[in-house]
Amino acid sequence: MKIAQVCPRYSPDIGGVETDVKEISERLVLEGHEVEVITTDPSGKLKNKEIINGVKVTRFKSFAPGNAYYFAPQIYIYLKNHKYDVIHAHSYHALPALFAALSERNKKFVFSPYYHRGGHTPFRNLLHKPYKFLGKMIFSRADAVICISEYEKGLIESDFNVAEKTIKIQNGINLSEFENLKSQKNENKDKILLYVGRLEEYKGVQYIIQSLPELQDFRLRIVGKGPYEKELRDIAERLEVGERIEWLKGISRKELLECYADADIFLMLSSHEAYGITVAEALASGTPCVVAKGSALDEFVDGINCIGIEKPTTKEKVIKVLQGMEMGRKQNNSGKEKGLLDWKDVVDKIGEIYVKK
């Protein structure tokens, strides 16, 4: 099959959607399909066309104020002028999916929304209300809607009345990467708190930093970049905990896996998540997790491997949970025993949707 994957951003950019599209696309290529990722590049610094691990990547310049929206109507024109067996659009919260929906004609159209109802800022949240009219059109044109959690599935069915189209296929991870993963950290060193993801206010990293003055035995390792980094660094400087924070970006996959293995506790205090792939990877590495409740992250909470913090998140709640947790690995059961899927399983399920009449 000839398959178009349409998304706001793609590798080398990092993030949940970017990871999903990359994993799906490269595995489809290995299965013999012709895959083209059609995406945007607001920076104008990446190649317009290139092939990455067998995947053809086509990028269009876009207008993306505050790393949002990714307005690139050229995607609509491009898709109209090319033939595909399947168009798979990703992310309700950016405009490329709308352009893909408008362009589809006599093609299978699959939609992965990564939907969490609201925007990440008051301004974006305000724009969500008029945008919902356009969003309804995307859902109406989709032949199938792939949801990555029961939480997301419930929101979509409630807001768009498309229960007959929704299919839950949770995100995958590369389970084999975690089979023999072991910590290299010296047990006598300070305990390590870990966050992996974009640096946005809604991700809640500020609550971890604010808790550090009361957690003298802990250091914080932050892996990621984003528009909220300066504010986070200012908070750390004001609280005089900057020397206990390590800021990492642009690291290799091997280095990221080592970060998971060396961490004593992984934290994801985001208020908006349709799944939480970094939580899944931390759990697969054997690292206990702390998450903010109120989104799809709830589905990881079991009181043993993953502890949930009730809304609203505060530094006091973070301190209380971390001080009450036992250090050390709690169990070594495999990722599959924790309900995690391998990417191969995910792609097999998605492939069934592509060919279904």
PDB file of C-alpha atoms in Angstrom, residues 74-336:
ATOM      1  CA  GLN A  74       0.244  23.684   1.215  1.00  0.00           C
ATOM      2  CA  ILE A  75      -0.410  20.242   2.728  1.00  0.00           C
ATOM      3  CA  TYR A  76      -3.953  20.333   1.341  1.00  0.00           C
ATOM      4  CA  ILE A  77      -2.720  21.118  -2.175  1.00  0.00           C
ATOM      5  CA  TYR A  78       0.005  18.487  -2.002  1.00  0.00           C
ATOM      6  CA  LEU A  79      -2.366  15.723  -0.876  1.00  0.00           C
ATOM      7  CA  LYS A  80      -4.933  16.651  -3.540  1.00  0.00           C
ATOM      8  CA  ASN A  81      -2.279  16.189  -6.218  1.00  0.00           C
ATOM      9  CA  HIS A  82      -0.948  12.825  -5.025  1.00  0.00           C
ATOM     10  CA  LYS A  83      -2.538   9.406  -4.781  1.00  0.00           C
ATOM     11  CA  TYR A  84      -2.488   7.259  -1.656  1.00  0.00           C
ATOM     12  CA  ASP A  85      -4.323   4.143  -0.548  1.00  0.00           C
ATOM     13  CA  VAL A  86      -4.532   5.452   3.023  1.00  0.00           C
ATOM     14  CA  ILE A  87      -4.173   8.901   4.565  1.00  0.00           C
ATOM     15  CA  HIS A  88      -3.521   8.684   8.307  1.00  0.00           C
ATOM     16  CA  ALA A  89      -3.680  12.089  10.022  1.00  0.00           C
ATOM     17  CA  HIS A  90      -2.357  12.687  13.533  1.00  0.00           C
ATOM     18  CA  SER A  91      -3.244  15.298  16.194  1.00  0.00           C
ATOM     19  CA  TYR A  92      -6.561  17.086  16.523  1.00  0.00           C
ATOM     20  CA  HIS A  93      -4.757  19.997  18.169  1.00  0.00           C
ATOM     21  CA  ALA A  94      -2.933  21.163  15.012  1.00  0.00           C
ATOM     22  CA  LEU A  95      -4.125  22.130  11.536  1.00  0.00           C
ATOM     23  CA  PRO A  96      -2.398  19.534   9.286  1.00  0.00           C
ATOM     24  CA  ALA A  97      -5.132  17.017  10.195  1.00  0.00           C
ATOM     25  CA  LEU A  98      -7.758  19.465   8.942  1.00  0.00           C
ATOM     26  CA  PHE A  99      -5.929  19.915   5.638  1.00  0.00           C
ATOM     27  CA  ALA A 100      -5.706  16.130   5.311  1.00  0.00           C
ATOM     28  CA  ALA A 101      -9.423  15.729   5.963  1.00  0.00           C
ATOM     29  CA  LEU A 102     -10.287  18.379   3.388  1.00  0.00           C
ATOM     30  CA  SER A 103      -8.100  16.732   0.765  1.00  0.00           C
ATOM     31  CA  GLU A 104      -9.362  13.172   1.082  1.00  0.00           C
ATOM     32  CA  ARG A 105     -11.431  11.872  -1.804  1.00  0.00           C
ATOM     33  CA  ASN A 106     -12.029   8.182  -2.482  1.00  0.00           C
ATOM     34  CA  LYS A 107      -9.207   7.336  -0.076  1.00  0.00           C
ATOM     35  CA  LYS A 108      -9.208   5.564   3.260  1.00  0.00           C
ATOM     36  CA  PHE A 109      -8.931   8.297   5.905  1.00  0.00           C
ATOM     37  CA  VAL A 110      -7.761   7.297   9.399  1.00  0.00           C
ATOM     38  CA  PHE A 111      -7.497   9.792  12.244  1.00  0.00           C
ATOM     39  CA  SER A 112      -5.421   9.584  15.452  1.00  0.00           C
ATOM     40  CA  PRO A 113      -6.521  12.675  17.429  1.00  0.00           C
ATOM     41  CA  TYR A 114      -4.424  12.501  20.658  1.00  0.00           C
ATOM     42  CA  TYR A 115      -7.369  14.481  21.972  1.00  0.00           C
ATOM     43  CA  HIS A 116      -7.557  15.980  25.459  1.00  0.00           C
ATOM     44  CA  ARG A 117     -10.423  18.424  24.972  1.00  0.00           C
ATOM     45  CA  GLY A 118      -8.789  21.681  26.110  1.00  0.00           C
ATOM     46  CA  GLY A 119      -5.823  23.794  25.119  1.00  0.00           C
ATOM     47  CA  HIS A 120      -2.573  24.060  27.058  1.00  0.00           C
ATOM     48  CA  THR A 121      -2.936  27.811  27.699  1.00  0.00           C
ATOM     49  CA  PRO A 122      -5.980  30.073  28.314  1.00  0.00           C
ATOM     50  CA  PHE A 123      -5.584  31.531  24.808  1.00  0.00           C
ATOM     51  CA  ARG A 124      -5.377  28.127  23.142  1.00  0.00           C
ATOM     52  CA  ASN A 125      -8.316  26.971  25.239  1.00  0.00           C
ATOM     53  CA  LEU A 126     -10.347  29.929  23.966  1.00  0.00           C
ATOM     54  CA  LEU A 127      -9.540  29.022  20.367  1.00  0.00           C
ATOM     55  CA  HIS A 128     -10.668  25.440  20.943  1.00  0.00           C
ATOM     56  CA  LYS A 129     -14.327  26.475  21.057  1.00  0.00           C
ATOM     57  CA  PRO A 130     -14.592  27.846  17.478  1.00  0.00           C
ATOM     58  CA  TYR A 131     -12.126  25.214  16.242  1.00  0.00           C
ATOM     59  CA  LYS A 132     -14.471  22.470  17.407  1.00  0.00           C
ATOM     60  CA  PHE A 133     -16.706  23.147  14.373  1.00  0.00           C
ATOM     61  CA  LEU A 134     -13.766  22.333  12.106  1.00  0.00           C
ATOM     62  CA  GLY A 135     -12.824  19.431  14.335  1.00  0.00           C
ATOM     63  CA  LYS A 136     -16.227  17.879  13.849  1.00  0.00           C
ATOM     64  CA  MET A 137     -15.605  17.850  10.123  1.00  0.00           C
ATOM     65  CA  ILE A 138     -12.358  15.917  10.582  1.00  0.00           C
ATOM     66  CA  PHE A 139     -14.165  13.276  12.635  1.00  0.00           C
ATOM     67  CA  SER A 140     -17.081  13.115  10.200  1.00  0.00           C
ATOM     68  CA  ARG A 141     -14.746  12.407   7.267  1.00  0.00           C
ATOM     69  CA  ALA A 142     -12.699   9.773   9.103  1.00  0.00           C
ATOM     70  CA  ASP A 143     -13.351   6.122   8.301  1.00  0.00           C
ATOM     71  CA  ALA A 144     -11.781   5.130  11.613  1.00  0.00           C
ATOM     72  CA  VAL A 145     -10.678   7.026  14.719  1.00  0.00           C
ATOM     73  CA  ILE A 146      -7.795   5.466  16.665  1.00  0.00           C
ATOM     74  CA  CYS A 147      -7.770   6.333  20.380  1.00  0.00           C
ATOM     75  CA  ILE A 148      -4.696   5.604  22.482  1.00  0.00           C
ATOM     76  CA  SER A 149      -6.490   5.288  25.830  1.00  0.00           C
ATOM     77  CA  GLU A 150      -9.934   4.679  27.294  1.00  0.00           C
ATOM     78  CA  TYR A 151      -9.763   8.222  28.628  1.00  0.00           C
ATOM     79  CA  GLU A 152      -9.307   9.694  25.149  1.00  0.00           C
ATOM     80  CA  LYS A 153     -11.941   7.373  23.690  1.00  0.00           C
ATOM     81  CA  GLY A 154     -14.474   8.554  26.270  1.00  0.00           C
ATOM     82  CA  LEU A 155     -13.778  12.243  25.572  1.00  0.00           C
ATOM     83  CA  ILE A 156     -14.104  11.796  21.806  1.00  0.00           C
ATOM     84  CA  GLU A 157     -17.308   9.804  21.966  1.00  0.00           C
ATOM     85  CA  SER A 158     -18.800  12.382  24.317  1.00  0.00           C
ATOM     86  CA  ASP A 159     -17.728  15.452  22.317  1.00  0.00           C
ATOM     87  CA  PHE A 160     -18.131  14.216  18.729  1.00  0.00           C
ATOM     88  CA  ASN A 161     -20.691  11.393  18.784  1.00  0.00           C
ATOM     89  CA  VAL A 162     -18.548   8.972  16.744  1.00  0.00           C
ATOM     90  CA  ALA A 163     -18.682   5.825  18.911  1.00  0.00           C
ATOM     91  CA  GLU A 164     -19.171   3.656  15.808  1.00  0.00           C
ATOM     92  CA  LYS A 165     -15.766   4.772  14.478  1.00  0.00           C
ATOM     93  CA  THR A 166     -13.572   4.709  17.586  1.00  0.00           C
ATOM     94  CA  ILE A 167     -11.050   1.935  18.172  1.00  0.00           C
ATOM     95  CA  LYS A 168      -8.676   1.836  21.136  1.00  0.00           C
ATOM     96  CA  ILE A 169      -5.079   0.965  20.261  1.00  0.00           C
ATOM     97  CA  GLN A 170      -2.743   2.161  22.979  1.00  0.00           C
ATOM     98  CA  ASN A 171       0.729   3.413  22.158  1.00  0.00           C
ATOM     99  CA  GLY A 172       3.567   0.946  22.005  1.00  0.00           C
ATOM    100  CA  ILE A 173       7.137   0.825  23.212  1.00  0.00           C
ATOM    101  CA  ASN A 174      10.111  -1.243  22.111  1.00  0.00           C
ATOM    102  CA  LEU A 175       9.889  -3.884  24.834  1.00  0.00           C
ATOM    103  CA  SER A 176      13.153  -5.548  23.775  1.00  0.00           C
ATOM    104  CA  GLU A 177      15.058  -2.347  24.652  1.00  0.00           C
ATOM    105  CA  PHE A 178      14.162  -2.815  28.315  1.00  0.00           C
ATOM    106  CA  GLU A 179      14.754  -6.561  28.744  1.00  0.00           C
ATOM    107  CA  ASN A 180      18.336  -6.320  30.026  1.00  0.00           C
ATOM    108  CA  LEU A 181      18.357  -2.681  31.084  1.00  0.00           C
ATOM    109  CA  LYS A 182      20.227  -2.182  34.356  1.00  0.00           C
ATOM    110  CA  SER A 183      21.126   0.846  36.425  1.00  0.00           C
ATOM    111  CA  GLN A 184      24.753   1.978  36.401  1.00  0.00           C
ATOM    112  CA  LYS A 185      24.232   4.470  39.221  1.00  0.00           C
ATOM    113  CA  ASN A 186      26.318   4.245  42.368  1.00  0.00           C
ATOM    114  CA  GLU A 187      23.927   3.310  45.175  1.00  0.00           C
ATOM    115  CA  ASN A 188      25.655   5.756  47.530  1.00  0.00           C
ATOM    116  CA  LYS A 189      24.828   8.762  45.373  1.00  0.00           C
ATOM    117  CA  ASP A 190      21.807  11.018  45.777  1.00  0.00           C
ATOM    118  CA  LYS A 191      18.491   9.625  44.610  1.00  0.00           C
ATOM    119  CA  ILE A 192      17.506  10.743  41.106  1.00  0.00           C
ATOM    120  CA  LEU A 193      14.143  12.149  40.075  1.00  0.00           C
ATOM    121  CA  LEU A 194      13.543  12.042  36.319  1.00  0.00           C
ATOM    122  CA  TYR A 195      11.309  13.953  33.922  1.00  0.00           C
ATOM    123  CA  VAL A 196      11.288  13.272  30.164  1.00  0.00           C
ATOM    124  CA  GLY A 197       9.212  15.365  27.757  1.00  0.00           C
ATOM    125  CA  ARG A 198       8.576  18.815  26.348  1.00  0.00           C
ATOM    126  CA  LEU A 199       9.014  21.750  28.673  1.00  0.00           C
ATOM    127  CA  GLU A 200       5.539  23.290  28.756  1.00  0.00           C
ATOM    128  CA  GLU A 201       3.770  24.779  31.762  1.00  0.00           C
ATOM    129  CA  TYR A 202       0.975  22.191  31.649  1.00  0.00           C
ATOM    130  CA  LYS A 203       3.534  19.379  32.034  1.00  0.00           C
ATOM    131  CA  GLY A 204       3.988  20.325  35.700  1.00  0.00           C
ATOM    132  CA  VAL A 205       7.794  20.243  35.929  1.00  0.00           C
ATOM    133  CA  GLN A 206       7.639  23.402  38.071  1.00  0.00           C
ATOM    134  CA  TYR A 207       6.079  21.405  40.932  1.00  0.00           C
ATOM    135  CA  ILE A 208       9.040  19.024  40.953  1.00  0.00           C
ATOM    136  CA  ILE A 209      11.507  21.921  41.095  1.00  0.00           C
ATOM    137  CA  GLN A 210       9.496  23.642  43.824  1.00  0.00           C
ATOM    138  CA  SER A 211       9.653  20.484  45.941  1.00  0.00           C
ATOM    139  CA  LEU A 212      13.466  20.190  45.860  1.00  0.00           C
ATOM    140  CA  PRO A 213      14.206  22.476  48.861  1.00  0.00           C
ATOM    141  CA  GLU A 214      12.362  19.942  51.048  1.00  0.00           C
ATOM    142  CA  LEU A 215      13.937  16.914  49.329  1.00  0.00           C
ATOM    143  CA  GLN A 216      17.610  17.327  50.146  1.00  0.00           C
ATOM    144  CA  ASP A 217      18.486  13.717  49.255  1.00  0.00           C
ATOM    145  CA  PHE A 218      17.210  14.074  45.688  1.00  0.00           C
ATOM    146  CA  ARG A 219      18.589  15.415  42.452  1.00  0.00           C
ATOM    147  CA  LEU A 220      16.438  16.159  39.393  1.00  0.00           C
ATOM    148  CA  ARG A 221      17.293  15.171  35.828  1.00  0.00           C
ATOM    149  CA  ILE A 222      15.238  16.905  33.112  1.00  0.00           C
ATOM    150  CA  VAL A 223      15.364  15.511  29.578  1.00  0.00           C
ATOM    151  CA  GLY A 224      13.680  17.728  27.006  1.00  0.00           C
ATOM    152  CA  LYS A 225      13.264  21.212  25.619  1.00  0.00           C
ATOM    153  CA  GLY A 226      10.425  23.642  25.080  1.00  0.00           C
ATOM    154  CA  PRO A 227       9.120  27.184  25.545  1.00  0.00           C
ATOM    155  CA  TYR A 228       8.807  26.931  29.343  1.00  0.00           C
ATOM    156  CA  GLU A 229      12.498  26.212  29.952  1.00  0.00           C
ATOM    157  CA  LYS A 230      13.488  29.766  30.880  1.00  0.00           C
ATOM    158  CA  GLU A 231      10.714  30.025  33.497  1.00  0.00           C
ATOM    159  CA  LEU A 232      11.744  26.672  34.954  1.00  0.00           C
ATOM    160  CA  ARG A 233      15.377  27.775  35.192  1.00  0.00           C
ATOM    161  CA  ASP A 234      14.274  31.019  36.858  1.00  0.00           C
ATOM    162  CA  ILE A 235      12.301  29.047  39.462  1.00  0.00           C
ATOM    163  CA  ALA A 236      15.324  26.844  40.143  1.00  0.00           C
ATOM    164  CA  GLU A 237      17.601  29.872  40.542  1.00  0.00           C
ATOM    165  CA  ARG A 238      15.144  31.647  42.835  1.00  0.00           C
ATOM    166  CA  LEU A 239      14.874  28.563  45.056  1.00  0.00           C
ATOM    167  CA  GLU A 240      18.653  28.028  44.942  1.00  0.00           C
ATOM    168  CA  VAL A 241      18.353  24.437  43.714  1.00  0.00           C
ATOM    169  CA  GLY A 242      19.950  24.927  40.273  1.00  0.00           C
ATOM    170  CA  GLU A 243      23.042  22.938  41.216  1.00  0.00           C
ATOM    171  CA  ARG A 244      20.860  19.892  41.899  1.00  0.00           C
ATOM    172  CA  ILE A 245      19.221  19.934  38.457  1.00  0.00           C
ATOM    173  CA  GLU A 246      20.704  18.426  35.305  1.00  0.00           C
ATOM    174  CA  TRP A 247      19.261  19.739  32.011  1.00  0.00           C
ATOM    175  CA  LEU A 248      19.650  17.342  29.086  1.00  0.00           C
ATOM    176  CA  LYS A 249      18.569  17.741  25.467  1.00  0.00           C
ATOM    177  CA  GLY A 250      19.544  16.185  22.181  1.00  0.00           C
ATOM    178  CA  ILE A 251      20.722  12.983  23.849  1.00  0.00           C
ATOM    179  CA  SER A 252      20.849   9.618  22.071  1.00  0.00           C
ATOM    180  CA  ARG A 253      18.324   6.851  22.550  1.00  0.00           C
ATOM    181  CA  LYS A 254      20.961   4.837  24.406  1.00  0.00           C
ATOM    182  CA  GLU A 255      21.545   7.734  26.788  1.00  0.00           C
ATOM    183  CA  LEU A 256      17.806   8.141  27.353  1.00  0.00           C
ATOM    184  CA  LEU A 257      17.449   4.460  28.256  1.00  0.00           C
ATOM    185  CA  GLU A 258      20.301   4.878  30.731  1.00  0.00           C
ATOM    186  CA  CYS A 259      18.422   7.816  32.273  1.00  0.00           C
ATOM    187  CA  TYR A 260      15.350   5.633  32.775  1.00  0.00           C
ATOM    188  CA  ALA A 261      17.448   2.857  34.328  1.00  0.00           C
ATOM    189  CA  ASP A 262      19.379   5.157  36.674  1.00  0.00           C
ATOM    190  CA  ALA A 263      16.323   7.065  37.948  1.00  0.00           C
ATOM    191  CA  ASP A 264      14.877   6.205  41.340  1.00  0.00           C
ATOM    192  CA  ILE A 265      11.504   7.812  40.556  1.00  0.00           C
ATOM    193  CA  PHE A 266      10.001   9.085  37.300  1.00  0.00           C
ATOM    194  CA  LEU A 267       7.511  11.963  37.460  1.00  0.00           C
ATOM    195  CA  MET A 268       4.925  13.110  34.925  1.00  0.00           C
ATOM    196  CA  LEU A 269       2.667  15.754  36.466  1.00  0.00           C
ATOM    197  CA  SER A 270       0.967  16.804  33.232  1.00  0.00           C
ATOM    198  CA  SER A 271      -2.628  18.061  33.313  1.00  0.00           C
ATOM    199  CA  HIS A 272      -3.331  16.996  29.697  1.00  0.00           C
ATOM    200  CA  GLU A 273      -2.295  13.593  28.368  1.00  0.00           C
ATOM    201  CA  ALA A 274      -4.029  11.267  25.918  1.00  0.00           C
ATOM    202  CA  TYR A 275      -1.626   8.433  26.862  1.00  0.00           C
ATOM    203  CA  GLY A 276       1.837   9.008  28.401  1.00  0.00           C
ATOM    204  CA  ILE A 277       4.514   7.118  26.472  1.00  0.00           C
ATOM    205  CA  THR A 278       7.357   8.237  28.747  1.00  0.00           C
ATOM    206  CA  VAL A 279       5.497   6.803  31.741  1.00  0.00           C
ATOM    207  CA  ALA A 280       5.159   3.502  29.870  1.00  0.00           C
ATOM    208  CA  GLU A 281       8.891   3.486  29.131  1.00  0.00           C
ATOM    209  CA  ALA A 282       9.786   4.298  32.727  1.00  0.00           C
ATOM    210  CA  LEU A 283       7.594   1.447  33.962  1.00  0.00           C
ATOM    211  CA  ALA A 284       9.153  -0.925  31.419  1.00  0.00           C
ATOM    212  CA  SER A 285      12.573   0.008  32.814  1.00  0.00           C
ATOM    213  CA  GLY A 286      11.436  -0.958  36.320  1.00  0.00           C
ATOM    214  CA  THR A 287      11.391   2.620  37.619  1.00  0.00           C
ATOM    215  CA  PRO A 288       8.422   3.534  39.864  1.00  0.00           C
ATOM    216  CA  CYS A 289       6.369   6.499  38.656  1.00  0.00           C
ATOM    217  CA  VAL A 290       4.406   9.397  40.112  1.00  0.00           C
ATOM    218  CA  VAL A 291       1.759  10.993  37.876  1.00  0.00           C
ATOM    219  CA  ALA A 292      -0.890  13.692  38.142  1.00  0.00           C
ATOM    220  CA  LYS A 293      -4.385  12.266  38.029  1.00  0.00           C
ATOM    221  CA  GLY A 294      -7.147  13.667  35.839  1.00  0.00           C
ATOM    222  CA  SER A 295      -6.107  12.510  32.367  1.00  0.00           C
ATOM    223  CA  ALA A 296      -5.148   9.267  30.621  1.00  0.00           C
ATOM    224  CA  LEU A 297      -2.268   9.000  33.107  1.00  0.00           C
ATOM    225  CA  ASP A 298      -4.867   7.600  35.539  1.00  0.00           C
ATOM    226  CA  GLU A 299      -4.729   4.332  33.597  1.00  0.00           C
ATOM    227  CA  PHE A 300      -1.141   3.710  34.765  1.00  0.00           C
ATOM    228  CA  VAL A 301      -1.932   4.202  38.455  1.00  0.00           C
ATOM    229  CA  ASP A 302      -1.926   0.943  40.430  1.00  0.00           C
ATOM    230  CA  GLY A 303      -0.649   2.135  43.819  1.00  0.00           C
ATOM    231  CA  ILE A 304       2.492  -0.015  43.488  1.00  0.00           C
ATOM    232  CA  ASN A 305       4.404   0.702  40.289  1.00  0.00           C
ATOM    233  CA  CYS A 306       2.694   4.040  39.743  1.00  0.00           C
ATOM    234  CA  ILE A 307       1.310   6.487  42.337  1.00  0.00           C
ATOM    235  CA  GLY A 308      -1.274   9.118  41.433  1.00  0.00           C
ATOM    236  CA  ILE A 309      -1.520  12.664  42.815  1.00  0.00           C
ATOM    237  CA  GLU A 310      -5.029  14.117  43.020  1.00  0.00           C
ATOM    238  CA  LYS A 311      -5.807  17.424  41.310  1.00  0.00           C
ATOM    239  CA  PRO A 312      -4.827  20.158  41.760  1.00  0.00           C
ATOM    240  CA  THR A 313      -1.132  19.331  41.777  1.00  0.00           C
ATOM    241  CA  THR A 314       0.891  21.217  44.382  1.00  0.00           C
ATOM    242  CA  LYS A 315       4.460  21.042  45.626  1.00  0.00           C
ATOM    243  CA  GLU A 316       3.150  19.927  49.030  1.00  0.00           C
ATOM    244  CA  LYS A 317       1.468  16.890  47.481  1.00  0.00           C
ATOM    245  CA  VAL A 318       4.597  16.050  45.496  1.00  0.00           C
ATOM    246  CA  ILE A 319       6.767  16.265  48.633  1.00  0.00           C
ATOM    247  CA  LYS A 320       4.387  14.080  50.637  1.00  0.00           C
ATOM    248  CA  VAL A 321       4.267  11.353  47.973  1.00  0.00           C
ATOM    249  CA  LEU A 322       8.011  11.295  47.360  1.00  0.00           C
ATOM    250  CA  GLN A 323       8.874  11.226  51.050  1.00  0.00           C
ATOM    251  CA  GLY A 324       6.467   8.337  51.522  1.00  0.00           C
ATOM    252  CA  MET A 325       7.784   6.165  48.698  1.00  0.00           C
ATOM    253  CA  GLU A 326      10.143   3.286  49.314  1.00  0.00           C
ATOM    254  CA  MET A 327      13.316   3.540  47.291  1.00  0.00           C
ATOM    255  CA  GLY A 328      14.522   0.753  45.066  1.00  0.00           C
ATOM    256  CA  ARG A 329      12.896  -1.436  42.431  1.00  0.00           C
ATOM    257  CA  LYS A 330       9.579  -2.876  43.594  1.00  0.00           C
ATOM    258  CA  GLN A 331       9.377  -5.684  41.036  1.00  0.00           C
ATOM    259  CA  ASN A 332      10.974  -6.912  37.841  1.00  0.00           C
ATOM    260  CA  ASN A 333       7.936  -8.126  35.911  1.00  0.00           C
ATOM    261  CA  SER A 334       8.035  -7.569  32.166  1.00  0.00           C
ATOM    262  CA  GLY A 335       6.423  -4.729  30.263  1.00  0.00           C
ATOM    263  CA  LYS A 336       3.759  -7.061  28.869  1.00  0.00           C
TER     264      LYS A 336
END
